[in-house]
Structure formats: C-alpha cells, structure tokens
Coordinates of C-alpha atoms and ligand atoms in Angstrom, one line a residue:
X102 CA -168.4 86.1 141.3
X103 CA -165.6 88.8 140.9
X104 CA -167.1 91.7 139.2
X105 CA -166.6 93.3 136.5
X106 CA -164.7 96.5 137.3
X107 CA -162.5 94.5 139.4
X108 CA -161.5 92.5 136.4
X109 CA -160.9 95.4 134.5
X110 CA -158.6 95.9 137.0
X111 CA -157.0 92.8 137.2
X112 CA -156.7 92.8 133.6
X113 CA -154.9 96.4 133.8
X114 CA -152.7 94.9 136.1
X115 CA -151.7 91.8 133.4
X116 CA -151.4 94.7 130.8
X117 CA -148.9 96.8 132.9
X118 CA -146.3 93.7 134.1
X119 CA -146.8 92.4 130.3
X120 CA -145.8 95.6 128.7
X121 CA -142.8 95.9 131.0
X122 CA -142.2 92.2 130.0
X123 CA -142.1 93.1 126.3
X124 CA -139.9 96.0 127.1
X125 CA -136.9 94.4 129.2
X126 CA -137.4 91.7 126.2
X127 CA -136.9 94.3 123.4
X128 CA -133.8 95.3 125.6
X129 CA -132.6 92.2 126.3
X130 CA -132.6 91.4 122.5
X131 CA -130.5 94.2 121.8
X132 CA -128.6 94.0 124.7
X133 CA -124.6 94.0 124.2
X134 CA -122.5 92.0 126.1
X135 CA -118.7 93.2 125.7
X136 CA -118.8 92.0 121.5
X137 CA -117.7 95.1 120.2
X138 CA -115.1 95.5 122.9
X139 CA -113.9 91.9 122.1
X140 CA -113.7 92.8 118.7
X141 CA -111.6 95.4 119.3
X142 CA -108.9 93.5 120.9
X143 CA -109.3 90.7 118.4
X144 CA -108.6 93.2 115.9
X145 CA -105.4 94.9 117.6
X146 CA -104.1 91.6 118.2
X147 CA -104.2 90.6 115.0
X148 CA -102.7 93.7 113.8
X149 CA -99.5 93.7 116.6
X150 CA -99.2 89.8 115.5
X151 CA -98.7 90.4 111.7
X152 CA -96.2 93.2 112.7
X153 CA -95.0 90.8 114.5
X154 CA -94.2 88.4 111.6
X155 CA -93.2 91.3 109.5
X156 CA -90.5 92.1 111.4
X157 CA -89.8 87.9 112.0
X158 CA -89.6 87.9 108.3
X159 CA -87.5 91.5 108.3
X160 CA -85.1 89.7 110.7
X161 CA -84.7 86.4 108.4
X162 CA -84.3 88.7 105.1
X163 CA -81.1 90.7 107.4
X164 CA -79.4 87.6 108.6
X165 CA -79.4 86.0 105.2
X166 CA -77.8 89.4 104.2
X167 CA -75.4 89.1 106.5
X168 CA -74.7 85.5 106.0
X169 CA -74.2 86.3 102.5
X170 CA -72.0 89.4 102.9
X171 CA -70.1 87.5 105.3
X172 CA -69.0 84.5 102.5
X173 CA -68.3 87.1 100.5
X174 CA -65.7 89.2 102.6
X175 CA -64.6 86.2 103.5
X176 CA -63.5 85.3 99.4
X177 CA -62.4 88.5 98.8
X178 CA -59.8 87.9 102.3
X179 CA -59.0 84.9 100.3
X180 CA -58.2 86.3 97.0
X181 CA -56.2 89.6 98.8
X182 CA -54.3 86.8 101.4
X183 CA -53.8 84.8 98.5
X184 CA -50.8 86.6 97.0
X185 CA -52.4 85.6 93.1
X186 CA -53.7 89.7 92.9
X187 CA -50.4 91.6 92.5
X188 CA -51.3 94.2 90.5
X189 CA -52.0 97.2 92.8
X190 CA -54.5 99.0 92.1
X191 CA -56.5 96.1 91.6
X192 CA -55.0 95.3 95.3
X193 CA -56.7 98.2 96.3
X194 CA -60.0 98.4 94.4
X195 CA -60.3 94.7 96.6
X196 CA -59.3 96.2 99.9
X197 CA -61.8 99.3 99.0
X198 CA -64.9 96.8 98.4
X199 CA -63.7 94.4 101.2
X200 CA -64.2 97.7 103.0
X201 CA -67.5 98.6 101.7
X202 CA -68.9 95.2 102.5
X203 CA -67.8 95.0 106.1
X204 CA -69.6 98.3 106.5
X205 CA -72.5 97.3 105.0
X206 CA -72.5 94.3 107.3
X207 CA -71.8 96.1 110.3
X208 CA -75.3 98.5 108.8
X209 CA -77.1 95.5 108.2
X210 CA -76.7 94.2 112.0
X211 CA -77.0 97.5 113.8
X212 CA -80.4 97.0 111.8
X213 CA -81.1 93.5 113.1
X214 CA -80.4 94.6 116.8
X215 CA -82.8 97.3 116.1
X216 CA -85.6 94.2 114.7
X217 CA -85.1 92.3 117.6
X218 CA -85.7 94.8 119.9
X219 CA -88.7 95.7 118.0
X220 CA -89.4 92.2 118.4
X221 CA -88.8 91.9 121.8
X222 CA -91.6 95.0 122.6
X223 CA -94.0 93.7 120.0
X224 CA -93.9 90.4 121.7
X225 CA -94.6 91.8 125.2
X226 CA -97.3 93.8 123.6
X227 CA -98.9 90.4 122.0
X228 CA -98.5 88.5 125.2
X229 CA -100.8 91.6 127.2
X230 CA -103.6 92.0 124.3
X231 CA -103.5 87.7 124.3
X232 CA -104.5 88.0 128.3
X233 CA -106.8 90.5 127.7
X234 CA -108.7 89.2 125.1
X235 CA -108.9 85.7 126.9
X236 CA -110.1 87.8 130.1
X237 CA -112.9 89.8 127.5
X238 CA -113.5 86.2 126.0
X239 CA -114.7 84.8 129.7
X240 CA -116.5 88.3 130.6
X241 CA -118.4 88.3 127.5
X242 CA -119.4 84.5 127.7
X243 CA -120.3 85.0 131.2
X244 CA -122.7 88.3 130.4
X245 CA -123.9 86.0 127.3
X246 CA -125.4 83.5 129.4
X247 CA -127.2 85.7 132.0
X248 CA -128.9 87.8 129.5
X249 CA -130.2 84.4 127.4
X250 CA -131.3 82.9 130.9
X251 CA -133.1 86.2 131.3
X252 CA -134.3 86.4 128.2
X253 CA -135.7 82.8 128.4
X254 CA -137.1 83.7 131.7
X255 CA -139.1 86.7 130.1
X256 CA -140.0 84.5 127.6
X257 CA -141.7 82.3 129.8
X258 CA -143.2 85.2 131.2
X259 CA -144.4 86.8 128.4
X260 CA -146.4 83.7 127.4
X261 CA -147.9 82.9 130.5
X262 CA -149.0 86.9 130.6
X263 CA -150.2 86.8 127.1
X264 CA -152.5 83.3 128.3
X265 CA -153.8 85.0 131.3
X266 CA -154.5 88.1 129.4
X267 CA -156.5 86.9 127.0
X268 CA -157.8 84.4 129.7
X269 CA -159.4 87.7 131.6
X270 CA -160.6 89.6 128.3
X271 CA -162.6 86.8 127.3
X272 CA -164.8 87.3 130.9
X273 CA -165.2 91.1 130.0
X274 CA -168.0 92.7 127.7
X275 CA -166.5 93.0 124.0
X276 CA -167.3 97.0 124.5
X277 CA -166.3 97.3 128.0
X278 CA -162.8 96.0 126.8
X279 CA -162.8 98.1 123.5
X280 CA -163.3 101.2 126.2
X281 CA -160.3 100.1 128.1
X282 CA -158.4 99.8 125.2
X283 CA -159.3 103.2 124.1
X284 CA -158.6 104.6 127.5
X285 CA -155.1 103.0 127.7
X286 CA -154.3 104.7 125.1
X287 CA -155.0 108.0 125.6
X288 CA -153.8 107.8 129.3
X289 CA -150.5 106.0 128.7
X290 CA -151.5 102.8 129.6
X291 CA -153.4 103.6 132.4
X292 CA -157.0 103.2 132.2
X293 CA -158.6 102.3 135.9
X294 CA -157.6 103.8 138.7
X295 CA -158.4 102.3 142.3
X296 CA -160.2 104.8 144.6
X297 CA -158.0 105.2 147.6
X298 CA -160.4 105.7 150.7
X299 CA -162.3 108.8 148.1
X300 CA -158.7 110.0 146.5
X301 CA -158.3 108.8 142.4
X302 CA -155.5 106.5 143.4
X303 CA -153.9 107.7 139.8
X304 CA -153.9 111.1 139.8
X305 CA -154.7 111.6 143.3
X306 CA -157.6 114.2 143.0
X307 CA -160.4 114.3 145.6
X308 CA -163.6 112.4 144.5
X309 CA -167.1 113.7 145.4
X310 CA -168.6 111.8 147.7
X311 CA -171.8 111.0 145.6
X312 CA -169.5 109.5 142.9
X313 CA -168.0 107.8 145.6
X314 CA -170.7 105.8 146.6
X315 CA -171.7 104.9 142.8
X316 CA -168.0 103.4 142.5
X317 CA -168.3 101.4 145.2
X318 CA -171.7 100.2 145.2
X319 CA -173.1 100.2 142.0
X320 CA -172.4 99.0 138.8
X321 CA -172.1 102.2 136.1
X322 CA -168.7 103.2 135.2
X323 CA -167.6 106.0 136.8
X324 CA -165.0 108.5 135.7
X325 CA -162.3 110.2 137.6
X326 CA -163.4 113.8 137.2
X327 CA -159.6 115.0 137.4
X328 CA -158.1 112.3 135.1
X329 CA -160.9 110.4 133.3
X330 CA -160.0 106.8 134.3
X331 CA -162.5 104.5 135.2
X332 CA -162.5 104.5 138.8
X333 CA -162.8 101.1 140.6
X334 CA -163.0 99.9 144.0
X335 CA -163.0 97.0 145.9
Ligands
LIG506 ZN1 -158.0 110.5 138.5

C-alpha cells in the first residue's frame, strides 16, 4: 500500500504539470498568430487598390476631356477652313480659342501621362502587397493550426490531470489535503519537499538527523525546519 506522504507527493507532482497545463493553455488562448500583421496588409492593400481606381477613374474623366476638346478644335478648324467666317476679328477671336483649346489639350494629356505613370507604380505596388498578404495568409494558417493542435493536446491533458487529481485526493485524509492546500499556497505551489539523502530537496537546507529518521520511518508529518514543507521520503 503506497503511503500517505508519498501520495502527497505524487499528488504535488499532478498539481505542478497541471498548473503548467492551465498556463501554456491560458497562453495558447491568447496566443497571436500573424492576425494583426495580416490585417495590416489587408488594410494597405485595400487602400493602394482604391487609389488605384481613383486614378483609373482620373484617367477615364481626362481622356473624355480630351476626346471632347479634340471634336471641338476639330469644328472650330472647320468653321476657320471653311471660308463662311470672314469678318476678322471674329477670324481671330476663333483662331485665339482654337488656341486656348489645343493648349488645354496638350495640359490635359501631360496630366494623363502623369496618371498613368502613377498607375504604373501603384500597380507594382498592388502586385508586392497582393504576394505578401497571400504569403501572411499561408504563415498565419499554418501557425493557426499548430497552436489549435496544441491547444487540443493540452486539452486532453488538462482533463486527464484534473481525473487523476481528483483520483489521488480522494485516497488522502480531507485534513491532510486541506494542509497541503494551505501550504501550496503560502509556498508557491510547493508544499512537500523530498529529502535528498538528509538535504530539504526544495530549499536545500541540512536536516537534523533525528528529524531524519522520523521522515523516513514513521508516520507524523514532518516539517523542513528551513522552508516549512512537509518533508517526504521514499
Ligand atoms: Zn526545506
């Protein structure tokens, strides 16, 4: 029959790879995977591609301009060709705004070559933040996955921890147990310490040698004088 110090022990043992359990699972649950990177990206890709269409739609608004302008001009070079305006000062208010509209062409596609080479580093631009974000996309899956297999894994272990732990409680004394529980607390969730050879294996103080012999032979609690854990040994 296992005794009863040793599994107060053994139960101490459950309790310190469960609590690590419940930490790395409080972790894991909060654990980021590349999101708020990939969000990032998302967003500046989104924001480059409605420049983008702004200056698509710039460029359409300039070449109807143009297109305009040009049937325009192209009247008026009628009308002055035409030989019907001979009055000459109309002649050359005609010639003036025939003027004024080739110049305001000639603006209106300086402006245009000006879009397009907008467009042209805009779109390079697009095309890098697109291959990043599909290369974030895969890392962040990938990162996903192994933290839920984890996190199922710890799962698993939490509950078959929590079944053994309660598994060893019920074989220990209500008040022994309510002791150890006291004890854990106060000593940061160490509350046996195993004597190594007559050393406190915990906080490593020299054990006199009468207490020695009551830890390993008989069956009173015994305190580390140093540390106050219940010493065990077996
Ligand atoms: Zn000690």
């Amino acid at each position: 029959m296992v005794d009863r110090k040793e599994l107060l022990f053994q139960l101490q043992q459950v309790d310190i790879t469960w609590t690590k359990v419940q930490r790395r699972l409080v972790r894991l649950q909060q654990l980021t995977y590349g999101q708020e990177k990939l969000a990032e990206a998302r967003q500046e890709l989104e924001e480059r591609e409605a420049e983008l269409q702004q200056l698509q739609g710039a460029r359409a608004d300039a070449e109807l301009e143009i297109r305009a302008l040009d049937e325009r001009i192209a009247e008026a070079d009628k009308r002055l060709m035409s030989g019907a305006i001979t009055n000459p000062k109309e002649l050359e208010n005609l010639e003036a705004s025939i003027g004024a509209m080739r110049r305001q062409r000639n603006m209106i596609a300086d402006r245009t070559a000006e879009i397009l080479r907008q467009m042209d580093e805009l779109g390079e631009t697009v095309a890098r933040l697109q291959e990043m974000l599909a290369r974030l996309e895969e890392e962040c899956a990938s990162r996903r996955q192994s933290r839920d297999e984890e996190l199922l894994q710890r799962k698993k272990e939490y509950v078959y921890l929590k079944k053994l732990r309660t598994e060893l409680a019920s074989r220990l004394p209500s008040s022994l147990l309510e002791e150890y529980e006291q004890l854990r607390k106060r000593k940061r969730g160490v509350a046996v310490a195993r004597l190594q050879e007559d050393v406190c294996g915990v906080c490593n103080m020299q054990v006199p040698v009468g207490l020695v012999g009551t830890v390993r032979y008989g069956d009173d609690l015994i305190y580390c004088p140093s540390c106050g854990r219940i010493l065990v040994a077996f």
